[in-house]
Short mmCIF file of C-alpha atoms in Angstrom, two decimals:
data_model
loop_
_atom_site.label_atom_id
_atom_site.label_comp_id
_atom_site.label_asym_id
_atom_site.label_seq_id
_atom_site.Cartn_x
_atom_site.Cartn_y
_atom_site.Cartn_z
CA MET A 109 -5.89 5.84 -11.60
CA ARG A 110 -5.76 4.18 -8.17
CA LEU A 111 -2.08 5.13 -7.78
CA VAL A 112 -2.69 8.75 -8.71
CA THR A 113 -5.68 9.06 -6.40
CA SER A 114 -3.78 7.40 -3.56
CA GLY A 115 -0.74 9.53 -4.32
CA ARG A 116 -2.83 12.68 -4.04
CA THR A 117 -4.33 11.53 -0.75
CA ALA A 118 -0.82 10.79 0.55
CA GLY A 119 0.35 14.24 -0.56
CA LEU A 120 2.88 12.87 -3.06
CA VAL A 121 1.31 14.19 -6.28
CA ARG A 122 -0.89 17.10 -7.29
CA SER A 123 -2.81 18.01 -10.41
CA HIS A 124 -3.22 21.17 -12.41
CA PRO A 125 -6.46 21.63 -14.38
CA GLY A 126 -6.78 23.05 -17.83
CA ALA A 127 -5.39 22.54 -21.32
CA ARG A 128 -1.83 22.50 -20.02
CA GLY A 129 -2.79 20.67 -16.86
CA GLY A 130 -1.56 17.33 -15.65
CA TRP A 131 0.07 15.60 -12.72
CA GLU A 132 3.34 16.39 -10.97
CA LEU A 133 5.15 15.37 -7.83
CA ALA A 134 4.12 17.41 -4.81
CA VAL A 135 7.40 16.65 -3.00
CA PRO A 136 10.93 16.15 -4.29
CA ALA A 137 11.44 12.64 -5.68
CA GLU A 138 14.33 12.02 -3.27
CA HIS A 139 11.88 12.37 -0.37
CA ILE A 140 9.61 9.60 -1.66
CA THR A 141 10.57 6.12 -0.45
CA LEU A 142 9.96 2.79 -2.14
CA GLY A 143 7.98 1.88 0.96
CA GLN A 144 5.51 4.71 0.30
CA VAL A 145 5.12 3.73 -3.34
CA TRP A 146 4.72 0.05 -2.47
CA ARG A 147 2.00 0.81 0.08
CA LEU A 148 0.16 2.95 -2.50
CA LEU A 149 0.32 0.19 -5.11
CA ARG A 150 -0.63 -2.51 -2.62
CA GLY A 151 -3.56 -0.69 -1.05
CA ASP A 152 -5.28 -2.81 1.56
CA ASP A 153 -4.75 -6.09 -0.28
CA PRO A 154 -3.12 -8.81 1.80
CA VAL A 155 0.39 -9.82 0.70
CA LEU A 156 -0.34 -13.50 1.19
CA GLY A 157 -3.50 -13.42 -0.96
CA LEU A 158 -5.70 -14.42 1.97
CA ARG A 159 -9.35 -15.24 1.51
CA GLY A 160 -11.88 -15.60 4.26
CA PRO A 161 -12.47 -19.07 5.69
CA ASP A 162 -15.78 -20.88 5.83
CA PRO A 163 -17.51 -19.22 8.83
CA ALA A 164 -18.64 -22.66 10.03
CA CYS A 165 -15.08 -24.03 10.14
CA THR A 166 -13.41 -23.53 13.53
CA THR A 167 -10.04 -24.74 12.22
CA GLY A 168 -10.24 -22.46 9.19
CA ARG A 169 -10.96 -19.43 11.37
CA GLY A 170 -7.94 -20.25 13.54
CA VAL A 171 -5.67 -20.69 10.52
CA GLN A 172 -7.00 -17.46 9.04
CA GLN A 173 -6.24 -15.56 12.23
CA ALA A 174 -2.66 -16.88 12.30
CA LEU A 175 -2.13 -16.07 8.62
CA THR A 176 -3.56 -12.57 9.07
CA MET A 177 -1.05 -11.89 11.86
CA LEU A 178 1.76 -13.25 9.63
CA ASP A 179 0.56 -11.05 6.76
CA THR A 180 0.65 -7.96 9.00
CA THR A 181 4.16 -8.80 10.20
CA THR A 182 5.30 -9.35 6.61
CA VAL A 183 3.85 -6.02 5.43
CA ASP A 184 5.48 -4.15 8.31
CA ALA A 185 8.89 -5.78 7.71
CA LEU A 186 8.79 -5.21 3.96
CA THR A 187 7.71 -1.59 4.35
CA ALA A 188 10.47 -0.96 6.89
CA GLN A 189 13.05 -2.47 4.53
CA LEU A 190 11.83 -0.40 1.57
CA THR A 191 11.65 2.78 3.63
CA SER A 192 15.12 2.62 5.18
CA PRO A 193 17.89 4.55 3.39
#
């Protein structure tokens, strides 16, 4: 259901109520990129599976910050690759 809800929010799918209701694409399939679908499936989850460090650990906080920046760079690069024709 998360994909459908996210797809509706992104304007990619729409629903029709009633006995003959259901879901359909709101835009032509050829206008939907793998990057859009991947972002919908991924949500806000980090690619690297990061978990928060112990707040009392200075080293852990520094490592976490570096890994978070790497995760953001990875997400951006992967999305760009999946979005390009």
